[in-house]
Amino acid sequence: MPDPLPPAYTNETFPFPPHYSFPPFFTLQPNPLTRTSQLQSWSSLILSYTRHHRLSTLSVVESYNTPLFHNPSLNRRLPTSDIREILTYMSSKDGGERVEWIGKHGKDGGAGGKCWVYWRRPEEWADVLESWVERTGQKGVVLTLYEIGEGDATVGAEFHGLDPELLQKSLGVLVKKGRAQIFGAGEDQLGVKFF
Amino acid sequence: MGSQNSKVSAQDKAILDMKVQRDKLHQYQKRIKVLTDRETEIARECLRRNDKSKALLALRRKKYQESLLQKTDEQLASLEILTNDVEFAVVQRDVLYGLQQGTKVLKEIHKEMGGIEGVERLLGESADAQAYQKEISEMLSGRMTNQDEDEVEDELEALAKEVNGVDIELPDAPTQDLERKETAKERRERRTREREAEQPHQQRAEPMLA
């Protein structure tokens, strides 16, 4: 199943950068210097693309056929091995740790070839959430996780429609800081209280 | 989640339960909306195939689902009212607690002050002491001769000078009125005098120019 996209963000087409129309961009260059800059360009393209479409995860196989890695007008596409390499680069310190592989198969992201793409890292989401709580005077109020991610009250908020797991991760950051507590019975009945 | 420190109270859990129920109703409504949309689609499809009875059936199902939707709306409203009531009650309880604390502190402070009688007694005592003091000083000053008094004052002055350090003889404040108007007049006079003094020079100079 493809990631559900909030309709508001899928209507506008993503403005691809100029180098997206440059055929060699779709082949990773052997020269280490060129390669590094290419990895960086791909990294920023992936981040702005996923941000535009509000994607929180990326699957190597699924995304292979999306416009992100496939430019139909050039008839060029990035091979899955290169997608993997770019995502692995993004998960490293050099790449800003903007990607985290899901699954246990080590750093190379074996398993499902699926990863989190953090155009906003959990800590950054935590800040967004905290300032929202502060702004709306909801300290000490019990909120359900569903309410935060899907509720009518948060429509229009940046985190509306956020992946529930990522939401929980972000709240986990606040829990660690002692700013919130998650409680409740069962995965889908979780609530959070901010302090 | 594992650490069960008591920052989350039983009320919080109850509120969460209610909110979770509310969320479930929300999800249920979403589901039913999808269903009703589909029934409309089915009815349309059936009509296209001239299958009136099936279309009718689909529309009936849709009607029924819509009635469910309405019912859940009511339930949702009552659940939300209850949740709000509970949350407000919690706020009220906190306010009450605050008031209690404030009253307690106020009472303690009052107790430290020893009650109204204590304050009255204290005020009385201090008035008494002041009166007594006045009496003493009156008695003392009454018993002294004028000369003694002068000497005492002189000594006080001397002491004050000593305390202030250097023995500064301050100049007396001027006793006359300031002669502001007169100075203005004087200035005028002075000017005329000066002009008169200068005139011979000018008179000598002017003819040379002309």
mmCIF file of C-alpha atoms in Angstrom:
data_model
loop_
_atom_site.group_PDB
_atom_site.id
_atom_site.type_symbol
_atom_site.label_atom_id
_atom_site.label_comp_id
_atom_site.label_asym_id
_atom_site.label_seq_id
_atom_site.Cartn_x
_atom_site.Cartn_y
_atom_site.Cartn_z
ATOM 1 C CA MET A 1 0.000 0.000 0.000
ATOM 2 C CA PRO A 2 1.462 3.378 -0.910
ATOM 3 C CA ASP A 3 1.783 5.971 1.785
ATOM 4 C CA PRO A 4 -1.411 7.928 2.222
ATOM 5 C CA LEU A 5 -0.889 11.458 1.037
ATOM 6 C CA PRO A 6 -2.927 14.319 2.387
ATOM 7 C CA PRO A 7 -4.732 15.596 -0.724
ATOM 8 C CA ALA A 8 -3.780 19.188 -0.088
ATOM 9 C CA TYR A 9 -0.164 18.471 -0.842
ATOM 10 C CA THR A 10 -0.503 16.171 -3.808
ATOM 11 C CA ASN A 11 -2.402 18.602 -5.982
ATOM 12 C CA GLU A 12 0.451 20.949 -6.564
ATOM 13 C CA THR A 13 3.209 19.456 -8.599
ATOM 14 C CA PHE A 14 6.597 19.363 -7.031
ATOM 15 C CA PRO A 15 8.994 21.842 -8.639
ATOM 16 C CA PHE A 16 11.980 19.739 -9.549
ATOM 17 C CA PRO A 17 15.376 21.443 -9.512
ATOM 18 C CA PRO A 18 17.171 22.067 -12.824
ATOM 19 C CA HIS A 19 19.683 19.257 -12.345
ATOM 20 C CA TYR A 20 16.772 16.829 -12.379
ATOM 21 C CA SER A 21 16.631 17.416 -16.140
ATOM 22 C CA PHE A 22 20.326 16.725 -16.507
ATOM 23 C CA PRO A 23 20.771 13.105 -17.663
ATOM 24 C CA PRO A 24 24.122 12.360 -15.928
ATOM 25 C CA PHE A 25 22.450 13.197 -12.646
ATOM 26 C CA PHE A 26 20.796 9.796 -12.856
ATOM 27 C CA THR A 27 24.090 7.932 -12.871
ATOM 28 C CA LEU A 28 26.294 8.114 -9.820
ATOM 29 C CA GLN A 29 29.670 9.419 -10.926
ATOM 30 C CA PRO A 30 32.838 7.485 -10.082
ATOM 31 C CA ASN A 31 34.926 10.595 -9.304
ATOM 32 C CA PRO A 32 34.735 10.892 -5.504
ATOM 33 C CA LEU A 33 34.438 14.690 -5.547
ATOM 34 C CA THR A 34 31.650 14.721 -8.112
ATOM 35 C CA ARG A 35 30.038 11.814 -6.359
ATOM 36 C CA THR A 36 29.919 13.609 -3.038
ATOM 37 C CA SER A 37 28.310 16.667 -4.516
ATOM 38 C CA GLN A 38 25.918 14.410 -6.402
ATOM 39 C CA LEU A 39 24.984 12.620 -3.210
ATOM 40 C CA GLN A 40 24.333 15.976 -1.574
ATOM 41 C CA SER A 41 22.137 17.147 -4.457
ATOM 42 C CA TRP A 42 20.148 13.924 -4.359
ATOM 43 C CA SER A 43 19.852 14.194 -0.611
ATOM 44 C CA SER A 44 18.400 17.679 -0.746
ATOM 45 C CA LEU A 45 16.126 16.690 -3.632
ATOM 46 C CA ILE A 46 14.806 13.697 -1.668
ATOM 47 C CA LEU A 47 14.244 15.816 1.413
ATOM 48 C CA SER A 48 12.363 18.570 -0.378
ATOM 49 C CA TYR A 49 10.362 16.019 -2.394
ATOM 50 C CA THR A 50 9.300 14.069 0.687
ATOM 51 C CA ARG A 51 8.569 17.303 2.512
ATOM 52 C CA HIS A 52 6.407 18.476 -0.359
ATOM 53 C CA HIS A 53 4.446 15.249 -0.401
ATOM 54 C CA ARG A 54 4.518 14.845 3.364
ATOM 55 C CA LEU A 55 6.128 11.446 3.124
ATOM 56 C CA SER A 56 7.734 10.134 6.236
ATOM 57 C CA THR A 57 9.011 6.875 4.824
ATOM 58 C CA LEU A 58 10.521 5.821 1.560
ATOM 59 C CA SER A 59 10.740 2.337 0.154
ATOM 60 C CA VAL A 60 13.478 1.640 -2.344
ATOM 61 C CA VAL A 61 11.281 -0.587 -4.478
ATOM 62 C CA GLU A 62 8.155 1.545 -4.240
ATOM 63 C CA SER A 63 9.888 4.805 -4.960
ATOM 64 C CA TYR A 64 11.816 3.352 -7.913
ATOM 65 C CA ASN A 65 8.858 4.133 -10.163
ATOM 66 C CA THR A 66 7.903 7.481 -8.688
ATOM 67 C CA PRO A 67 8.874 10.740 -10.384
ATOM 68 C CA LEU A 68 11.453 11.227 -7.663
ATOM 69 C CA PHE A 69 13.813 8.638 -9.130
ATOM 70 C CA HIS A 70 12.303 8.347 -12.565
ATOM 71 C CA ASN A 71 12.281 11.229 -14.982
ATOM 72 C CA PRO A 72 9.946 10.124 -17.768
ATOM 73 C CA SER A 73 10.729 13.082 -20.008
ATOM 74 C CA LEU A 74 14.403 12.097 -20.026
ATOM 75 C CA ASN A 75 13.567 8.422 -19.881
ATOM 76 C CA ARG A 76 16.127 8.126 -17.121
ATOM 77 C CA ARG A 77 15.836 6.456 -13.791
ATOM 78 C CA LEU A 78 18.104 5.894 -10.854
ATOM 79 C CA PRO A 79 18.935 2.202 -10.311
ATOM 80 C CA THR A 80 17.780 0.745 -6.987
ATOM 81 C CA SER A 81 21.367 0.106 -5.932
ATOM 82 C CA ASP A 82 22.079 3.811 -6.326
ATOM 83 C CA ILE A 83 18.874 4.741 -4.470
ATOM 84 C CA ARG A 84 20.087 2.504 -1.695
ATOM 85 C CA GLU A 85 23.501 4.113 -1.682
ATOM 86 C CA ILE A 86 22.069 7.623 -1.540
ATOM 87 C CA LEU A 87 19.728 6.710 1.288
ATOM 88 C CA THR A 88 22.582 5.050 3.149
ATOM 89 C CA TYR A 89 24.672 8.173 2.639
ATOM 90 C CA MET A 90 21.789 10.217 4.086
ATOM 91 C CA SER A 91 21.643 7.960 7.116
ATOM 92 C CA SER A 92 25.322 8.606 7.861
ATOM 93 C CA LYS A 93 26.771 11.497 9.835
ATOM 94 C CA ASP A 94 28.023 13.097 6.615
ATOM 95 C CA GLY A 95 24.534 12.974 5.200
ATOM 96 C CA GLY A 96 23.079 14.653 8.254
ATOM 97 C CA GLU A 97 21.363 11.515 9.582
ATOM 98 C CA ARG A 98 18.218 12.370 7.707
ATOM 99 C CA VAL A 99 17.420 8.763 6.980
ATOM 100 C CA GLU A 100 16.934 5.828 9.275
ATOM 101 C CA TRP A 101 16.548 2.330 7.902
ATOM 102 C CA ILE A 102 13.608 0.365 9.214
ATOM 103 C CA GLY A 103 14.347 -3.221 10.077
ATOM 104 C CA LYS A 104 17.177 -5.090 11.622
ATOM 105 C CA HIS A 105 19.458 -5.756 8.720
ATOM 106 C CA GLY A 106 22.159 -3.390 9.690
ATOM 107 C CA LYS A 107 23.164 -0.075 8.232
ATOM 108 C CA ASP A 108 22.831 -1.062 4.594
ATOM 109 C CA GLY A 109 19.118 -1.400 4.992
ATOM 110 C CA GLY A 110 18.727 -4.951 3.859
ATOM 111 C CA ALA A 111 15.311 -6.243 4.861
ATOM 112 C CA GLY A 112 12.463 -4.327 3.282
ATOM 113 C CA GLY A 113 14.617 -1.576 1.921
ATOM 114 C CA LYS A 114 12.359 0.864 3.670
ATOM 115 C CA CYS A 115 13.492 3.826 5.676
ATOM 116 C CA TRP A 116 12.361 6.877 7.550
ATOM 117 C CA VAL A 117 13.095 10.092 5.760
ATOM 118 C CA TYR A 118 13.475 12.835 8.288
ATOM 119 C CA TRP A 119 12.982 16.110 6.481
ATOM 120 C CA ARG A 120 12.159 16.949 10.037
ATOM 121 C CA ARG A 121 13.839 14.822 12.668
ATOM 122 C CA PRO A 122 11.844 13.522 15.675
ATOM 123 C CA GLU A 123 13.544 16.123 17.879
ATOM 124 C CA GLU A 124 12.476 18.837 15.452
ATOM 125 C CA TRP A 125 8.930 17.522 15.424
ATOM 126 C CA ALA A 126 9.061 17.498 19.207
ATOM 127 C CA ASP A 127 9.810 21.217 19.166
ATOM 128 C CA VAL A 128 6.935 21.850 16.778
ATOM 129 C CA LEU A 129 4.581 19.854 18.988
ATOM 130 C CA GLU A 130 5.744 21.519 22.138
ATOM 131 C CA SER A 131 5.301 25.009 20.788
ATOM 132 C CA TRP A 132 1.837 24.040 19.555
ATOM 133 C CA VAL A 133 0.910 22.790 23.023
ATOM 134 C CA GLU A 134 2.291 25.963 24.520
ATOM 135 C CA ARG A 135 0.482 28.183 22.042
ATOM 136 C CA THR A 136 -2.861 26.472 22.492
ATOM 137 C CA GLY A 137 -2.630 26.327 26.272
ATOM 138 C CA GLN A 138 -2.850 22.566 26.406
ATOM 139 C CA LYS A 139 -0.289 21.932 29.091
ATOM 140 C CA GLY A 140 -1.603 19.427 31.585
ATOM 141 C CA VAL A 141 -4.366 18.397 29.215
ATOM 142 C CA VAL A 142 -4.750 14.786 28.221
ATOM 143 C CA LEU A 143 -4.659 14.361 24.461
ATOM 144 C CA THR A 144 -4.941 11.189 22.478
ATOM 145 C CA LEU A 145 -2.288 10.476 19.895
ATOM 146 C CA TYR A 146 -5.036 10.054 17.331
ATOM 147 C CA GLU A 147 -6.354 13.476 18.222
ATOM 148 C CA ILE A 148 -2.970 15.076 17.602
ATOM 149 C CA GLY A 149 -2.355 13.347 14.313
ATOM 150 C CA GLU A 150 -5.843 13.063 12.901
ATOM 151 C CA GLY A 151 -8.186 15.151 15.016
ATOM 152 C CA ASP A 152 -10.236 18.028 13.690
ATOM 153 C CA ALA A 153 -8.465 20.405 16.049
ATOM 154 C CA THR A 154 -5.104 19.980 14.380
ATOM 155 C CA VAL A 155 -6.227 20.321 10.771
ATOM 156 C CA GLY A 156 -3.863 22.819 9.248
ATOM 157 C CA ALA A 157 -1.158 22.138 11.792
ATOM 158 C CA GLU A 158 2.102 20.947 10.303
ATOM 159 C CA PHE A 159 1.939 17.645 12.120
ATOM 160 C CA HIS A 160 -1.597 16.850 11.025
ATOM 161 C CA GLY A 161 -1.512 13.529 9.258
ATOM 162 C CA LEU A 162 1.926 12.724 10.599
ATOM 163 C CA ASP A 163 2.801 9.066 10.595
ATOM 164 C CA PRO A 164 1.568 7.683 13.954
ATOM 165 C CA GLU A 165 4.853 5.934 14.598
ATOM 166 C CA LEU A 166 6.873 9.053 13.879
ATOM 167 C CA LEU A 167 4.496 11.022 16.085
ATOM 168 C CA GLN A 168 5.120 8.566 18.875
ATOM 169 C CA LYS A 169 8.879 8.811 18.322
ATOM 170 C CA SER A 170 8.713 12.585 18.494
ATOM 171 C CA LEU A 171 6.641 12.508 21.638
ATOM 172 C CA GLY A 172 9.169 10.047 22.999
ATOM 173 C CA VAL A 173 11.769 12.807 22.751
ATOM 174 C CA LEU A 174 9.609 14.989 24.983
ATOM 175 C CA VAL A 175 9.015 12.098 27.368
ATOM 176 C CA LYS A 176 12.777 11.673 27.733
ATOM 177 C CA LYS A 177 13.083 15.341 28.573
ATOM 178 C CA GLY A 178 10.332 14.975 31.165
ATOM 179 C CA ARG A 179 8.060 17.333 29.250
ATOM 180 C CA ALA A 180 5.388 14.781 28.524
ATOM 181 C CA GLN A 181 4.160 11.397 29.514
ATOM 182 C CA ILE A 182 2.622 8.802 27.275
ATOM 183 C CA PHE A 183 0.156 6.457 28.890
ATOM 184 C CA GLY A 184 -2.841 4.319 28.142
ATOM 185 C CA ALA A 185 -3.674 0.755 27.275
ATOM 186 C CA GLY A 186 -2.687 -0.615 23.915
ATOM 187 C CA GLU A 187 -1.128 0.826 20.811
ATOM 188 C CA ASP A 188 -4.189 2.576 19.469
ATOM 189 C CA GLN A 189 -5.390 3.932 22.786
ATOM 190 C CA LEU A 190 -2.406 5.959 23.756
ATOM 191 C CA GLY A 191 -2.679 9.371 25.230
ATOM 192 C CA VAL A 192 -0.166 11.985 26.148
ATOM 193 C CA LYS A 193 -0.026 14.619 28.793
ATOM 194 C CA PHE A 194 2.303 17.574 28.439
ATOM 195 C CA PHE A 195 3.945 19.266 31.369
ATOM 196 C CA MET B 1 5.797 4.736 29.009
ATOM 197 C CA GLY B 2 7.110 2.166 31.376
ATOM 198 C CA SER B 3 7.912 4.479 34.232
ATOM 199 C CA GLN B 4 4.729 4.932 36.183
ATOM 200 C CA ASN B 5 5.526 8.060 38.070
ATOM 201 C CA SER B 6 2.364 9.574 39.426
ATOM 202 C CA LYS B 7 2.274 12.573 37.130
ATOM 203 C CA VAL B 8 -0.684 10.931 35.482
ATOM 204 C CA SER B 9 -3.626 10.705 37.803
ATOM 205 C CA ALA B 10 -6.656 8.440 37.765
ATOM 206 C CA GLN B 11 -8.677 11.314 36.347
ATOM 207 C CA ASP B 12 -6.214 11.651 33.494
ATOM 208 C CA LYS B 13 -6.726 8.005 32.709
ATOM 209 C CA ALA B 14 -10.488 8.385 32.814
ATOM 210 C CA ILE B 15 -10.293 11.401 30.536
ATOM 211 C CA LEU B 16 -8.053 9.475 28.191
ATOM 212 C CA ASP B 17 -10.557 6.617 28.093
ATOM 213 C CA MET B 18 -13.298 8.999 27.136
ATOM 214 C CA LYS B 19 -11.181 10.664 24.506
ATOM 215 C CA VAL B 20 -10.211 7.304 23.092
ATOM 216 C CA GLN B 21 -13.896 6.463 22.842
ATOM 217 C CA ARG B 22 -14.462 9.741 21.089
ATOM 218 C CA ASP B 23 -11.661 8.959 18.646
ATOM 219 C CA LYS B 24 -13.226 5.573 17.966
ATOM 220 C CA LEU B 25 -16.531 7.203 17.183
ATOM 221 C CA HIS B 26 -14.685 9.554 14.870
ATOM 222 C CA GLN B 27 -13.100 6.664 13.069
ATOM 223 C CA TYR B 28 -16.444 4.893 12.934
ATOM 224 C CA GLN B 29 -17.965 7.945 11.324
ATOM 225 C CA LYS B 30 -15.219 8.080 8.780
ATOM 226 C CA ARG B 31 -15.820 4.449 7.959
ATOM 227 C CA ILE B 32 -19.556 4.978 7.577
ATOM 228 C CA LYS B 33 -18.993 7.975 5.358
ATOM 229 C CA VAL B 34 -16.870 5.822 3.091
ATOM 230 C CA LEU B 35 -19.653 3.215 3.094
ATOM 231 C CA THR B 36 -22.390 5.696 2.252
ATOM 232 C CA ASP B 37 -20.316 7.080 -0.558
ATOM 233 C CA ARG B 38 -19.858 3.584 -1.885
ATOM 234 C CA GLU B 39 -23.573 2.807 -1.637
ATOM 235 C CA THR B 40 -24.336 5.885 -3.708
ATOM 236 C CA GLU B 41 -21.807 4.710 -6.231
ATOM 237 C CA ILE B 42 -23.364 1.231 -6.262
ATOM 238 C CA ALA B 43 -26.846 2.672 -6.705
ATOM 239 C CA ARG B 44 -25.632 4.755 -9.608
ATOM 240 C CA GLU B 45 -23.957 1.737 -11.153
ATOM 241 C CA CYS B 46 -27.123 -0.360 -10.744
ATOM 242 C CA LEU B 47 -29.265 2.307 -12.334
ATOM 243 C CA ARG B 48 -26.907 2.382 -15.259
ATOM 244 C CA ARG B 49 -27.536 -1.336 -15.640
ATOM 245 C CA ASN B 50 -31.270 -0.745 -15.204
ATOM 246 C CA ASP B 51 -31.329 -2.751 -11.986
ATOM 247 C CA LYS B 52 -33.768 -0.602 -10.078
ATOM 248 C CA SER B 53 -34.395 -2.937 -7.147
ATOM 249 C CA LYS B 54 -30.710 -3.263 -6.363
ATOM 250 C CA ALA B 55 -30.242 0.466 -6.605
ATOM 251 C CA LEU B 56 -33.120 0.906 -4.193
ATOM 252 C CA LEU B 57 -31.551 -1.577 -1.832
ATOM 253 C CA ALA B 58 -28.267 0.272 -1.914
ATOM 254 C CA LEU B 59 -29.995 3.554 -1.231
ATOM 255 C CA ARG B 60 -31.887 1.989 1.672
ATOM 256 C CA ARG B 61 -28.638 0.753 3.122
ATOM 257 C CA LYS B 62 -27.240 4.210 2.675
ATOM 258 C CA LYS B 63 -30.217 5.713 4.492
ATOM 259 C CA TYR B 64 -29.736 3.291 7.355
ATOM 260 C CA GLN B 65 -26.050 4.103 7.584
ATOM 261 C CA GLU B 66 -26.873 7.758 7.610
ATOM 262 C CA SER B 67 -29.191 7.243 10.547
ATOM 263 C CA LEU B 68 -26.321 5.508 12.307
ATOM 264 C CA LEU B 69 -24.157 8.480 11.523
ATOM 265 C CA GLN B 70 -26.684 10.783 13.107
ATOM 266 C CA LYS B 71 -26.854 8.618 16.210
ATOM 267 C CA THR B 72 -23.103 8.562 16.561
ATOM 268 C CA ASP B 73 -23.129 12.326 16.200
ATOM 269 C CA GLU B 74 -25.377 12.556 19.244
ATOM 270 C CA GLN B 75 -23.228 10.119 21.164
ATOM 271 C CA LEU B 76 -20.149 12.024 20.182
ATOM 272 C CA ALA B 77 -21.684 15.236 21.438
ATOM 273 C CA SER B 78 -22.662 13.763 24.799
ATOM 274 C CA LEU B 79 -19.233 12.183 25.162
ATOM 275 C CA GLU B 80 -17.578 15.473 24.388
ATOM 276 C CA ILE B 81 -19.779 17.308 26.887
ATOM 277 C CA LEU B 82 -18.929 14.770 29.554
ATOM 278 C CA THR B 83 -15.210 15.043 28.807
ATOM 279 C CA ASN B 84 -15.386 18.800 28.996
ATOM 280 C CA ASP B 85 -17.279 18.590 32.276
ATOM 281 C CA VAL B 86 -14.673 16.317 33.766
ATOM 282 C CA GLU B 87 -11.849 18.532 32.582
ATOM 283 C CA PHE B 88 -13.583 21.569 33.985
ATOM 284 C CA ALA B 89 -14.163 19.785 37.284
ATOM 285 C CA VAL B 90 -10.444 19.067 37.443
ATOM 286 C CA VAL B 91 -9.762 22.752 36.892
ATOM 287 C CA GLN B 92 -12.249 23.650 39.619
ATOM 288 C CA ARG B 93 -10.627 21.194 41.975
ATOM 289 C CA ASP B 94 -7.251 22.785 41.308
ATOM 290 C CA VAL B 95 -8.682 26.223 41.946
ATOM 291 C CA LEU B 96 -10.184 24.996 45.181
ATOM 292 C CA TYR B 97 -6.876 23.486 46.183
ATOM 293 C CA GLY B 98 -5.192 26.792 45.473
ATOM 294 C CA LEU B 99 -7.720 28.636 47.581
ATOM 295 C CA GLN B 100 -7.224 26.151 50.401
ATOM 296 C CA GLN B 101 -3.487 26.611 50.322
ATOM 297 C CA GLY B 102 -3.805 30.360 50.282
ATOM 298 C CA THR B 103 -6.219 30.352 53.207
ATOM 299 C CA LYS B 104 -3.973 28.043 55.146
ATOM 300 C CA VAL B 105 -0.960 30.265 54.697
ATOM 301 C CA LEU B 106 -2.979 33.335 55.569
ATOM 302 C CA LYS B 107 -4.206 31.662 58.750
ATOM 303 C CA GLU B 108 -0.694 30.655 59.731
ATOM 304 C CA ILE B 109 0.527 34.190 59.293
ATOM 305 C CA HIS B 110 -2.354 35.424 61.399
ATOM 306 C CA LYS B 111 -1.520 32.898 64.069
ATOM 307 C CA GLU B 112 2.079 34.139 64.095
ATOM 308 C CA MET B 113 0.716 37.616 64.623
ATOM 309 C CA GLY B 114 -1.215 36.328 67.651
ATOM 310 C CA GLY B 115 -4.711 37.193 66.635
ATOM 311 C CA ILE B 116 -6.540 40.492 66.923
ATOM 312 C CA GLU B 117 -6.153 40.622 70.706
ATOM 313 C CA GLY B 118 -2.426 40.115 70.286
ATOM 314 C CA VAL B 119 -2.202 42.962 67.813
ATOM 315 C CA GLU B 120 -4.294 45.187 70.049
ATOM 316 C CA ARG B 121 -2.204 44.306 73.049
ATOM 317 C CA LEU B 122 0.984 44.993 71.118
ATOM 318 C CA LEU B 123 -0.285 48.325 69.870
ATOM 319 C CA GLY B 124 -1.337 49.226 73.397
ATOM 320 C CA GLU B 125 2.030 48.220 74.746
ATOM 321 C CA SER B 126 3.899 50.240 72.195
ATOM 322 C CA ALA B 127 1.698 53.262 72.900
ATOM 323 C CA ASP B 128 2.397 52.813 76.588
ATOM 324 C CA ALA B 129 6.105 52.562 75.955
ATOM 325 C CA GLN B 130 6.051 55.683 73.821
ATOM 326 C CA ALA B 131 4.157 57.582 76.485
ATOM 327 C CA TYR B 132 6.625 56.393 79.092
ATOM 328 C CA GLN B 133 9.528 57.486 76.948
ATOM 329 C CA LYS B 134 7.977 60.903 76.506
ATOM 330 C CA GLU B 135 7.492 61.176 80.210
ATOM 331 C CA ILE B 136 11.133 60.329 80.834
ATOM 332 C CA SER B 137 12.439 62.877 78.397
ATOM 333 C CA GLU B 138 10.105 65.510 79.799
ATOM 334 C CA MET B 139 11.302 64.720 83.273
ATOM 335 C CA LEU B 140 14.931 64.904 82.222
ATOM 336 C CA SER B 141 14.614 68.134 80.298
ATOM 337 C CA GLY B 142 12.455 69.597 83.049
ATOM 338 C CA ARG B 143 15.124 69.048 85.607
ATOM 339 C CA MET B 144 17.852 70.815 83.677
ATOM 340 C CA THR B 145 18.628 74.476 83.783
ATOM 341 C CA ASN B 146 18.838 76.557 80.658
ATOM 342 C CA GLN B 147 22.561 76.626 80.943
ATOM 343 C CA ASP B 148 22.741 72.870 81.134
ATOM 344 C CA GLU B 149 20.539 72.699 78.125
ATOM 345 C CA ASP B 150 22.825 75.048 76.200
ATOM 346 C CA GLU B 151 25.834 73.007 77.107
ATOM 347 C CA VAL B 152 24.142 69.847 76.020
ATOM 348 C CA GLU B 153 23.275 71.424 72.704
ATOM 349 C CA ASP B 154 26.816 72.678 72.233
ATOM 350 C CA GLU B 155 28.120 69.226 72.900
ATOM 351 C CA LEU B 156 25.690 67.773 70.431
ATOM 352 C CA GLU B 157 26.928 70.235 67.856
ATOM 353 C CA ALA B 158 30.522 69.391 68.568
ATOM 354 C CA LEU B 159 29.781 65.716 68.359
ATOM 355 C CA ALA B 160 27.941 66.171 65.102
ATOM 356 C CA LYS B 161 30.971 67.973 63.684
ATOM 357 C CA GLU B 162 33.182 65.188 64.855
ATOM 358 C CA VAL B 163 30.956 62.576 63.316
ATOM 359 C CA ASN B 164 30.775 64.445 60.034
ATOM 360 C CA GLY B 165 34.566 64.355 60.000
ATOM 361 C CA VAL B 166 36.087 67.605 58.888
ATOM 362 C CA ASP B 167 35.180 70.737 60.652
ATOM 363 C CA ILE B 168 33.638 72.615 57.800
ATOM 364 C CA GLU B 169 32.554 76.109 58.433
ATOM 365 C CA LEU B 170 29.772 76.474 55.961
ATOM 366 C CA PRO B 171 29.200 79.987 54.742
ATOM 367 C CA ASP B 172 26.027 81.603 55.853
ATOM 368 C CA ALA B 173 23.240 81.746 53.414
ATOM 369 C CA PRO B 174 22.847 85.232 51.991
ATOM 370 C CA THR B 175 20.405 87.240 53.969
ATOM 371 C CA GLN B 176 19.818 89.995 51.422
ATOM 372 C CA ASP B 177 17.555 89.687 48.456
ATOM 373 C CA LEU B 178 19.200 88.721 45.254
ATOM 374 C CA GLU B 179 19.758 91.844 43.215
ATOM 375 C CA ARG B 180 18.672 90.491 39.890
ATOM 376 C CA LYS B 181 16.821 93.531 38.647
ATOM 377 C CA GLU B 182 19.498 95.787 39.890
ATOM 378 C CA THR B 183 22.171 93.884 38.093
ATOM 379 C CA ALA B 184 20.236 94.276 34.895
ATOM 380 C CA LYS B 185 20.052 97.952 35.537
ATOM 381 C CA GLU B 186 23.684 98.017 36.500
ATOM 382 C CA ARG B 187 24.530 96.286 33.280
ATOM 383 C CA ARG B 188 22.729 98.929 31.343
ATOM 384 C CA GLU B 189 24.529 101.586 33.261
ATOM 385 C CA ARG B 190 27.806 99.884 32.771
ATOM 386 C CA ARG B 191 27.225 99.668 29.066
ATOM 387 C CA THR B 192 26.395 103.302 28.712
ATOM 388 C CA ARG B 193 29.459 104.078 30.735
ATOM 389 C CA GLU B 194 31.584 101.942 28.480
ATOM 390 C CA ARG B 195 30.057 103.417 25.365
ATOM 391 C CA GLU B 196 30.786 106.843 26.654
ATOM 392 C CA ALA B 197 34.322 105.808 27.281
ATOM 393 C CA GLU B 198 34.643 104.411 23.795
ATOM 394 C CA GLN B 199 32.959 107.248 21.977
ATOM 395 C CA PRO B 200 35.957 109.473 21.767
ATOM 396 C CA HIS B 201 37.751 106.712 19.845
ATOM 397 C CA GLN B 202 34.866 106.278 17.436
ATOM 398 C CA GLN B 203 34.437 109.957 16.909
ATOM 399 C CA ARG B 204 38.034 110.062 16.045
ATOM 400 C CA ALA B 205 37.697 107.085 13.700
ATOM 401 C CA GLU B 206 34.560 108.129 11.852
ATOM 402 C CA PRO B 207 35.796 111.236 10.233
ATOM 403 C CA MET B 208 38.665 109.256 8.810
ATOM 404 C CA LEU B 209 36.221 106.891 7.130
ATOM 405 C CA ALA B 210 34.092 109.660 5.790
#
